[in-house]
PDB file of C-alpha atoms in Angstrom:
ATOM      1  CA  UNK M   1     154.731 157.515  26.328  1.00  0.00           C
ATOM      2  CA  UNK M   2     158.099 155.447  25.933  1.00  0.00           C
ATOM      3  CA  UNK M   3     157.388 151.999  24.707  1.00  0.00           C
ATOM      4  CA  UNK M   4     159.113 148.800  25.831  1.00  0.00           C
ATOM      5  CA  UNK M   5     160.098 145.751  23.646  1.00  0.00           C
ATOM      6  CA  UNK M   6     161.183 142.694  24.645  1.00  0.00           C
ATOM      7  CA  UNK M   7     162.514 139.636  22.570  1.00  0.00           C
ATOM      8  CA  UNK M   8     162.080 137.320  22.538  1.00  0.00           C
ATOM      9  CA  UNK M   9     159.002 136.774  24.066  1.00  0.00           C
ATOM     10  CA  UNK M  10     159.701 133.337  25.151  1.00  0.00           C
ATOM     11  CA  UNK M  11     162.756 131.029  24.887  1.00  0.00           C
ATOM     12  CA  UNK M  12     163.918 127.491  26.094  1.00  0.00           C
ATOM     13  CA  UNK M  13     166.962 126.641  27.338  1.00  0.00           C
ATOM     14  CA  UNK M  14     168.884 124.050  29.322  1.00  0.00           C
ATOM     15  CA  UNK M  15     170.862 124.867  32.762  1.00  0.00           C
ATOM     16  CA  UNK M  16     174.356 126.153  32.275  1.00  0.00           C
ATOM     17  CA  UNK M  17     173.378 127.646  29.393  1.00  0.00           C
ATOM     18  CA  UNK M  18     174.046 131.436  28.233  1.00  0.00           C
ATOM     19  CA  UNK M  19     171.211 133.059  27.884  1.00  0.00           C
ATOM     20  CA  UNK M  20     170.606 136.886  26.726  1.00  0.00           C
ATOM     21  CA  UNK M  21     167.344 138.669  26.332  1.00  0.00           C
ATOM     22  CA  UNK M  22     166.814 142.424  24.746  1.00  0.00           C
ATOM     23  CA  UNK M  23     164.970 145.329  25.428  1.00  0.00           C
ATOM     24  CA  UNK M  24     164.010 148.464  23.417  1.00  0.00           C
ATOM     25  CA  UNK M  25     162.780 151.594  24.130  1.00  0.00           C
ATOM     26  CA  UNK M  26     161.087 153.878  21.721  1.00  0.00           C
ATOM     27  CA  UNK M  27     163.012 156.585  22.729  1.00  0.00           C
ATOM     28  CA  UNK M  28     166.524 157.333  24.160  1.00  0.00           C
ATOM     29  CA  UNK M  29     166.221 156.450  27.789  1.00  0.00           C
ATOM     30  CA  UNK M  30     169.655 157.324  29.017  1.00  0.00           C
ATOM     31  CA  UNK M  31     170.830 154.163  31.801  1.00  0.00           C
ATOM     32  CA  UNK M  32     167.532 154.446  33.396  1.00  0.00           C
ATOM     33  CA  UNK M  33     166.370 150.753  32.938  1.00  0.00           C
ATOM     34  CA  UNK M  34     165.867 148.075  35.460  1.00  0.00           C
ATOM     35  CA  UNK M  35     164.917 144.627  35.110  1.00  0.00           C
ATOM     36  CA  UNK M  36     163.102 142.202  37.279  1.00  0.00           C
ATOM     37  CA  UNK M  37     162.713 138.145  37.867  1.00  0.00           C
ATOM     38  CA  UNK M  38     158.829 136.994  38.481  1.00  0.00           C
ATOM     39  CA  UNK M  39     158.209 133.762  39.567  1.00  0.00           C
ATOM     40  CA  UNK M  40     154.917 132.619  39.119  1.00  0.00           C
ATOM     41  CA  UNK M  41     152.507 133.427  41.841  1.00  0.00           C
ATOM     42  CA  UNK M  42     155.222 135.838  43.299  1.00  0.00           C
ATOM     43  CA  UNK M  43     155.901 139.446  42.995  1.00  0.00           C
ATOM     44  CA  UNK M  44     158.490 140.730  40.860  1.00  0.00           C
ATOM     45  CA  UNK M  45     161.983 140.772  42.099  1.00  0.00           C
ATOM     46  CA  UNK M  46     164.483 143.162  41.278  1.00  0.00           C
ATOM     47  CA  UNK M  47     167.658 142.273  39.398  1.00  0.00           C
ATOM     48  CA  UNK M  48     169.489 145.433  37.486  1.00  0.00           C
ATOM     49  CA  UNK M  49     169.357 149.200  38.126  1.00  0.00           C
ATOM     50  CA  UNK M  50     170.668 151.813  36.231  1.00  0.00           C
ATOM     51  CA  UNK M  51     171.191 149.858  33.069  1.00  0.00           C
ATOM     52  CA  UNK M  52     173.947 147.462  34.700  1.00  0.00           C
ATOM     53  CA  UNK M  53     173.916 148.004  38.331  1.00  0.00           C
ATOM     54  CA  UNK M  54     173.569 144.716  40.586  1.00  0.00           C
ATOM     55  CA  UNK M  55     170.847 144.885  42.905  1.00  0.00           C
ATOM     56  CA  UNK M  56     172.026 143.566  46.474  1.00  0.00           C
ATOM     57  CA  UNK M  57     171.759 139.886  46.625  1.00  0.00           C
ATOM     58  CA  UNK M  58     171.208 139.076  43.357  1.00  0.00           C
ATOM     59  CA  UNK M  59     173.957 136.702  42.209  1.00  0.00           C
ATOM     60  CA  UNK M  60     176.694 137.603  39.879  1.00  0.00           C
ATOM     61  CA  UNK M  61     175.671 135.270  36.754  1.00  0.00           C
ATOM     62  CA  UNK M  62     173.096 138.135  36.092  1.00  0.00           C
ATOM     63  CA  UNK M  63     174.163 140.890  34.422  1.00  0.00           C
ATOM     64  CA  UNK M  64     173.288 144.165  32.559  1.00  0.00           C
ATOM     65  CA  UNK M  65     174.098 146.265  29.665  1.00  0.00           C
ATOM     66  CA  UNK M  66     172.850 149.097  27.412  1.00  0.00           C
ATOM     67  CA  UNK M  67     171.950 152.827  26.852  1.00  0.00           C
ATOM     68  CA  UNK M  68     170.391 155.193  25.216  1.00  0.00           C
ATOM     69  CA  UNK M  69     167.477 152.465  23.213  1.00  0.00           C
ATOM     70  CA  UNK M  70     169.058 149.511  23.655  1.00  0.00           C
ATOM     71  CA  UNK M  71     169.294 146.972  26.559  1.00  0.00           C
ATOM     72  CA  UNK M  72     170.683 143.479  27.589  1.00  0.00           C
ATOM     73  CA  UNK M  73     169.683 141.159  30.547  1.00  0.00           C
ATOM     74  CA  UNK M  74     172.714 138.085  30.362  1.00  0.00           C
ATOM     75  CA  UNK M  75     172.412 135.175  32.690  1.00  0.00           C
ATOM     76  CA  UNK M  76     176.215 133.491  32.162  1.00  0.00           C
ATOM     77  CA  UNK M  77     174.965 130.480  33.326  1.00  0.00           C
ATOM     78  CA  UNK M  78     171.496 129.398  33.569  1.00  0.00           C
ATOM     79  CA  UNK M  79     170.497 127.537  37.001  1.00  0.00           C
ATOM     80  CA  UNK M  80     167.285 125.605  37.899  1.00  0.00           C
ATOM     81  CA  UNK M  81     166.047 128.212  39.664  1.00  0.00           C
ATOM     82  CA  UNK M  82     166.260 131.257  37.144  1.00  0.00           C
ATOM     83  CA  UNK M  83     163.813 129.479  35.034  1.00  0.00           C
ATOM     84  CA  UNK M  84     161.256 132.322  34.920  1.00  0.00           C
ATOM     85  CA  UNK M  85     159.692 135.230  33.251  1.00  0.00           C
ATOM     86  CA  UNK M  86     161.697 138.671  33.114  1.00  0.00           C
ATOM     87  CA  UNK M  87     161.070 141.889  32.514  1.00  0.00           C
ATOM     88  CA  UNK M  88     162.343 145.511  31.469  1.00  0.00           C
ATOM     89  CA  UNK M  89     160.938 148.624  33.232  1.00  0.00           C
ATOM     90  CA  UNK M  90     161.851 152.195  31.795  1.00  0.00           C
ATOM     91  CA  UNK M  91     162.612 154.562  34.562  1.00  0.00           C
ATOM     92  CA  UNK M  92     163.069 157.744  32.714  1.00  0.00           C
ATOM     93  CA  UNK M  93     160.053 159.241  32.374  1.00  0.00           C
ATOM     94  CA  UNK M  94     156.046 159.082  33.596  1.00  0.00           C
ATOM     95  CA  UNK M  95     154.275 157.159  32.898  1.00  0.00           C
ATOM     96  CA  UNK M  96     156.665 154.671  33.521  1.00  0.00           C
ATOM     97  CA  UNK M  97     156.326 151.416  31.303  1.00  0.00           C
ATOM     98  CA  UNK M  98     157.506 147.866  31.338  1.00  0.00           C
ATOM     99  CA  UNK M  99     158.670 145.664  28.376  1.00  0.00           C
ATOM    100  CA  UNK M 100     156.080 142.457  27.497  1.00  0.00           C
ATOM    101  CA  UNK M 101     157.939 139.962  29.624  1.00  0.00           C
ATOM    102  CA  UNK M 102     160.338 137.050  28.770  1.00  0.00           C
ATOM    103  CA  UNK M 103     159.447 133.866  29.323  1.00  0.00           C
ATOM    104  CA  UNK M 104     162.569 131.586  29.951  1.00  0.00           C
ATOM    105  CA  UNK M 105     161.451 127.873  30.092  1.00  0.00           C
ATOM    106  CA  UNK M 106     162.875 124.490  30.840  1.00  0.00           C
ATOM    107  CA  UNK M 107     164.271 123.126  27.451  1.00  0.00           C
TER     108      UNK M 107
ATOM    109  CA  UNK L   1     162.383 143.265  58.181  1.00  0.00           C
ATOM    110  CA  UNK L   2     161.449 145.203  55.592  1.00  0.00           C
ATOM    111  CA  UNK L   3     158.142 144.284  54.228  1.00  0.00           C
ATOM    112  CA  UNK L   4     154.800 145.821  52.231  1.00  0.00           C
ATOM    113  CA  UNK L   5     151.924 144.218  52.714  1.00  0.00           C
ATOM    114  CA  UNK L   6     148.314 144.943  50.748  1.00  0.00           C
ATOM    115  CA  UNK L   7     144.884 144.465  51.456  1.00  0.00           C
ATOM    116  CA  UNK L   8     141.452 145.415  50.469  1.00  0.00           C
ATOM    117  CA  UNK L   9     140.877 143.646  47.461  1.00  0.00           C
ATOM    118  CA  UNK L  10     138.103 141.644  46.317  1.00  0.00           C
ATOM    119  CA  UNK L  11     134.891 141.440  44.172  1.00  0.00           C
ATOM    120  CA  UNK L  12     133.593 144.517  43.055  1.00  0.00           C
ATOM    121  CA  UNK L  13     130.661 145.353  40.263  1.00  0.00           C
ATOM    122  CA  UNK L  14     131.809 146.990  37.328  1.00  0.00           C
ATOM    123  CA  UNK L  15     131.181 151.190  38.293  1.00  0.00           C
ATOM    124  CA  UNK L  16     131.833 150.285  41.827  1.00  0.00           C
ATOM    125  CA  UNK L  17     134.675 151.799  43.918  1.00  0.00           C
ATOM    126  CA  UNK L  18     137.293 150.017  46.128  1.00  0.00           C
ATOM    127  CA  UNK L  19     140.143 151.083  48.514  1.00  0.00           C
ATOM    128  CA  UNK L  20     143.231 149.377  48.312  1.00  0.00           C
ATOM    129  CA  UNK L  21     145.898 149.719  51.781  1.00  0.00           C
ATOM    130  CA  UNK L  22     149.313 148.961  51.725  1.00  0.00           C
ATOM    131  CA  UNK L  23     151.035 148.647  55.038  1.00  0.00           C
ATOM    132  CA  UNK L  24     154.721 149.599  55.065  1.00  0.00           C
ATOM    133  CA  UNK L  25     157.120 147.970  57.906  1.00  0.00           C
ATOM    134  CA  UNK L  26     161.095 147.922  58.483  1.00  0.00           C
ATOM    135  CA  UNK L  27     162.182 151.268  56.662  1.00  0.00           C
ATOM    136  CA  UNK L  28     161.149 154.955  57.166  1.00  0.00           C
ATOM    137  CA  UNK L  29     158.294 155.013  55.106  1.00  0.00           C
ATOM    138  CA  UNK L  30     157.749 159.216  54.944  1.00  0.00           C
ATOM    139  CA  UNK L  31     161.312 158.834  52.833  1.00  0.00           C
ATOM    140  CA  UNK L  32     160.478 156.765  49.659  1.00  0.00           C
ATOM    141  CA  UNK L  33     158.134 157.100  46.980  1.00  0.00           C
ATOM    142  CA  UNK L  34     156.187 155.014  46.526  1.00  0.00           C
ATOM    143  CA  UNK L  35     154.042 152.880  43.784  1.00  0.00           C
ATOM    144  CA  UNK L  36     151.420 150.579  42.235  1.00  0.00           C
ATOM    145  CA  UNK L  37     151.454 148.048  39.421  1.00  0.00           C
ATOM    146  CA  UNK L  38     149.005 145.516  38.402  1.00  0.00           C
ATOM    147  CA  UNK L  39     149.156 142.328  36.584  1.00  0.00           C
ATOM    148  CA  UNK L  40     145.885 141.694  34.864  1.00  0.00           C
ATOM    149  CA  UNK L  41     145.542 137.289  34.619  1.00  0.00           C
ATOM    150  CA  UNK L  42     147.985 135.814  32.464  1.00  0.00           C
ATOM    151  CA  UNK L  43     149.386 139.299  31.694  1.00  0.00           C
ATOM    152  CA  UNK L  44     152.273 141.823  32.136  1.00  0.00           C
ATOM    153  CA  UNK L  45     153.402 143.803  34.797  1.00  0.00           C
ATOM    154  CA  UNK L  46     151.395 147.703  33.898  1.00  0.00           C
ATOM    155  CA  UNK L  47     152.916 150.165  36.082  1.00  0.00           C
ATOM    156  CA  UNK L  48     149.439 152.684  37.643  1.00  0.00           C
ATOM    157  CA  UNK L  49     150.499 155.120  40.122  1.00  0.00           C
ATOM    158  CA  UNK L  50     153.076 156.889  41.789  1.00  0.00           C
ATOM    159  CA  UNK L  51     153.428 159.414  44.953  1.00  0.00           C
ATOM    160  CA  UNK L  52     156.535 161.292  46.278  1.00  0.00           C
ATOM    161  CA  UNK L  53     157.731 160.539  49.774  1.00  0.00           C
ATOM    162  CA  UNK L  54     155.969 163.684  50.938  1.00  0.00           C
ATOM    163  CA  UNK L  55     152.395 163.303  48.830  1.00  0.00           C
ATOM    164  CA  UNK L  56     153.429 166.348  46.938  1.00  0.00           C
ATOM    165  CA  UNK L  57     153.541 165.025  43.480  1.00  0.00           C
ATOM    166  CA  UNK L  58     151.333 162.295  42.081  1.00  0.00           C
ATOM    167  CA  UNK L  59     151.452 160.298  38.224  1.00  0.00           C
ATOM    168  CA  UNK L  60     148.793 157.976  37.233  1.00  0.00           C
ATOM    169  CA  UNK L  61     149.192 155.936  34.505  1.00  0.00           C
ATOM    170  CA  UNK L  62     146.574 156.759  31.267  1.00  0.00           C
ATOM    171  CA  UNK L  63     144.262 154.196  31.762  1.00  0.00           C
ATOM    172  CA  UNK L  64     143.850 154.940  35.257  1.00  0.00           C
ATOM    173  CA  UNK L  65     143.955 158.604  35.499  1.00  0.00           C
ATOM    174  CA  UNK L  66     140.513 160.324  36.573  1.00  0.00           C
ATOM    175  CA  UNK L  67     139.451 157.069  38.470  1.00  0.00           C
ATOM    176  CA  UNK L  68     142.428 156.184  40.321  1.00  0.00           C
ATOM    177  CA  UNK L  69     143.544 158.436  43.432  1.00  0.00           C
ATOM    178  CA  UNK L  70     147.044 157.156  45.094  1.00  0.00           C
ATOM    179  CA  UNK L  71     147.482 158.997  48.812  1.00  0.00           C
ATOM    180  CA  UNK L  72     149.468 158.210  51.707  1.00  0.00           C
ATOM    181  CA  UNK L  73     149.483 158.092  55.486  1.00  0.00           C
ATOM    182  CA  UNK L  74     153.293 159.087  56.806  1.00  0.00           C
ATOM    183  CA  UNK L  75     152.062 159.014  60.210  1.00  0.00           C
ATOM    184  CA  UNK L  76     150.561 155.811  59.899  1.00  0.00           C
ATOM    185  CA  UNK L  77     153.332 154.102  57.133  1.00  0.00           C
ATOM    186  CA  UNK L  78     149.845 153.373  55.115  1.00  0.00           C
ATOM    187  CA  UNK L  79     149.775 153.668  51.400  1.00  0.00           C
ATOM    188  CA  UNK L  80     146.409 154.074  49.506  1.00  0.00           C
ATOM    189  CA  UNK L  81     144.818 153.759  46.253  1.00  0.00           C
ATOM    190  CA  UNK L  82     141.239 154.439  45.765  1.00  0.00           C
ATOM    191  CA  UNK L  83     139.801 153.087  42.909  1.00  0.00           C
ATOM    192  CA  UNK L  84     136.557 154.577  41.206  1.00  0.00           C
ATOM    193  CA  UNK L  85     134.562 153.704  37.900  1.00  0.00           C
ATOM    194  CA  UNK L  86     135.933 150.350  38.228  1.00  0.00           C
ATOM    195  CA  UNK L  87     135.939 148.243  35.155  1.00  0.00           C
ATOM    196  CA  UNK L  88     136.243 144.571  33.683  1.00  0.00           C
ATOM    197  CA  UNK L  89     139.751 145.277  32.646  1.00  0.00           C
ATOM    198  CA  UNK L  90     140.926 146.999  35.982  1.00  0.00           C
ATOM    199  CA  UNK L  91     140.830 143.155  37.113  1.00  0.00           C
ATOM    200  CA  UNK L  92     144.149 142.368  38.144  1.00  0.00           C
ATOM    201  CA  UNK L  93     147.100 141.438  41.122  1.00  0.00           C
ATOM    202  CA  UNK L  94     147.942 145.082  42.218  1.00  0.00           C
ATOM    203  CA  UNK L  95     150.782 145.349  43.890  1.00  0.00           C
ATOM    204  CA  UNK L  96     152.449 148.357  46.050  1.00  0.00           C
ATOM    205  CA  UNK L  97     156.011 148.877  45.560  1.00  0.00           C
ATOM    206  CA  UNK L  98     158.974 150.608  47.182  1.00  0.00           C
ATOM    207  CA  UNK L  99     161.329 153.520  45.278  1.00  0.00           C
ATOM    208  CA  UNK L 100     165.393 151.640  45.972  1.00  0.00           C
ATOM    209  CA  UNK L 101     166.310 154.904  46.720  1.00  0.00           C
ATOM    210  CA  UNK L 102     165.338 158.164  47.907  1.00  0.00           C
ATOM    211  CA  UNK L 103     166.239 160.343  45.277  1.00  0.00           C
ATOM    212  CA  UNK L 104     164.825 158.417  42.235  1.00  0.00           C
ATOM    213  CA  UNK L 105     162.513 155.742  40.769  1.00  0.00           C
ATOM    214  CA  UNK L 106     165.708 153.170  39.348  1.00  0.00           C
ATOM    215  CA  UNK L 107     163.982 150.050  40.734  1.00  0.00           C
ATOM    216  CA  UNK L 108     161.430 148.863  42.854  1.00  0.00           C
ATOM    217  CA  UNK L 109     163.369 147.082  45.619  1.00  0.00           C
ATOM    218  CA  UNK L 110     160.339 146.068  47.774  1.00  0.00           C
ATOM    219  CA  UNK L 111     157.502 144.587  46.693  1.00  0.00           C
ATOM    220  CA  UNK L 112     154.062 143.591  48.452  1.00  0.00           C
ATOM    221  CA  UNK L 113     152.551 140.229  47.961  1.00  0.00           C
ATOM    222  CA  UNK L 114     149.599 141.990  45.994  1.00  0.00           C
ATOM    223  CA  UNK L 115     145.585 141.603  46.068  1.00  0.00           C
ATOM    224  CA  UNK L 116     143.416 140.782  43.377  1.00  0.00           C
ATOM    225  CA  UNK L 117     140.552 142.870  42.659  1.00  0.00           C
ATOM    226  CA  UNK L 118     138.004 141.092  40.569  1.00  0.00           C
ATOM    227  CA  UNK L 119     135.516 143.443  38.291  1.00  0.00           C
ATOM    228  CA  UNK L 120     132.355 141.447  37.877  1.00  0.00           C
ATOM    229  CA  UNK L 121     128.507 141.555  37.543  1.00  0.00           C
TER     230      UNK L 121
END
């Protein structure tokens, strides 16, 4: 099974703020990597497909990078409303697997 | 609009079975795949099943696999996942979740609202 890793786990930071958060697979997953917003209470929304794709909707400060083992989620500039916890989700292979979640928190 | 919308959960003793229904609106259904993930209290997303537009191939993730069975009603947009041998850590949100695209898994671009099944003496 392909393992996810996120880091960090959790981080604060204040709004307009750059933030970046990484994700690791355990083996070369191509571009097939998505990442999601959850808001607690809610079900996960979708952000990035395909590594770096923008789902519809989703505004522009998010953005995404990365192949092979290595991924980036970027938020250019954090807004009151991203505060939340995000996650990667390998798409390459069954079982598919999701990264431990990032935490991003009000500093 | 498009929307997914689960049911069936609840309390449940732990070796007890439960039948989870997902009710699929505002797309054609019989074209996606289609999946489940669960989010145990306080916990990560854990990806648990999927099933081809058609039904014809089925993945289960480890911990599920010999109690879990996901199926699907194309005639009736209805997705399904029957859950056997239930156990204290099967406790959880589980949600249903929609395939962007037909062709791949790349993202889930709809999500249901989930249900919490509860395993408890």
């Amino acid at each position: 099974d392909i393992q996810m890793t996120q880091s960090p786990s959790s981080m604060s930071a204040s709004v307009g703020d750059r933030v970046t958060i990484t994700c690791r697979a355990s083996q070369g997953i191509s571009s097939w990597l998505a990442w999601y917003q959850q808001k607690p209470g809610k079900a996960p929304k979708l952000l990035i497909y395909a590594a770096s794709s923008l789902q519809s909707g989703v505004p522009s400060r998010f953005s995404g990078s990365g192949s092979g083992t290595d991924f980036t989620l970027t938020i250019s500039s954090l807004q009151p409303e991203d505060f939340a916890t995000y996650y990667c989700q390998q798409a390459n292979s069954f079982p598919l697997t999701f990264g431990g979640g990032t935490k991003v928190e009000i500093k | 609009q498009v929307q997914l919308v689960e049911s069936g959960g609840g309390v449940v003793q732990p070796g007890g079975s439960l039948r989870l229904s997902c009710a699929a609106s505002g797309f054609t259904f019989s074209s996606y795949g289609m999946h489940w993930v669960r989010q145990a209290p306080g916990k990560g997303l854990e990806w648990v099943a999927f099933i081809r537009y058609d039904g014809s191939n089925k993945y289960y993730a480890d911990s599920v696999k010999g109690r879990f069975t996901i199926s699907r009603d194309n005639s009736q947009n209805t997705l399904y996942l029957q859950m056997n041998s239930l156990r204290a850590e099967d406790t959880a949100v589980y949600y249903c979740a929609k395939d962007r695209v037909t062709v791949s898994h790349d993202g889930f671009d709809i999500w249901g609202q989930g249900t919490m099944v509860t395993v408890s003496s």
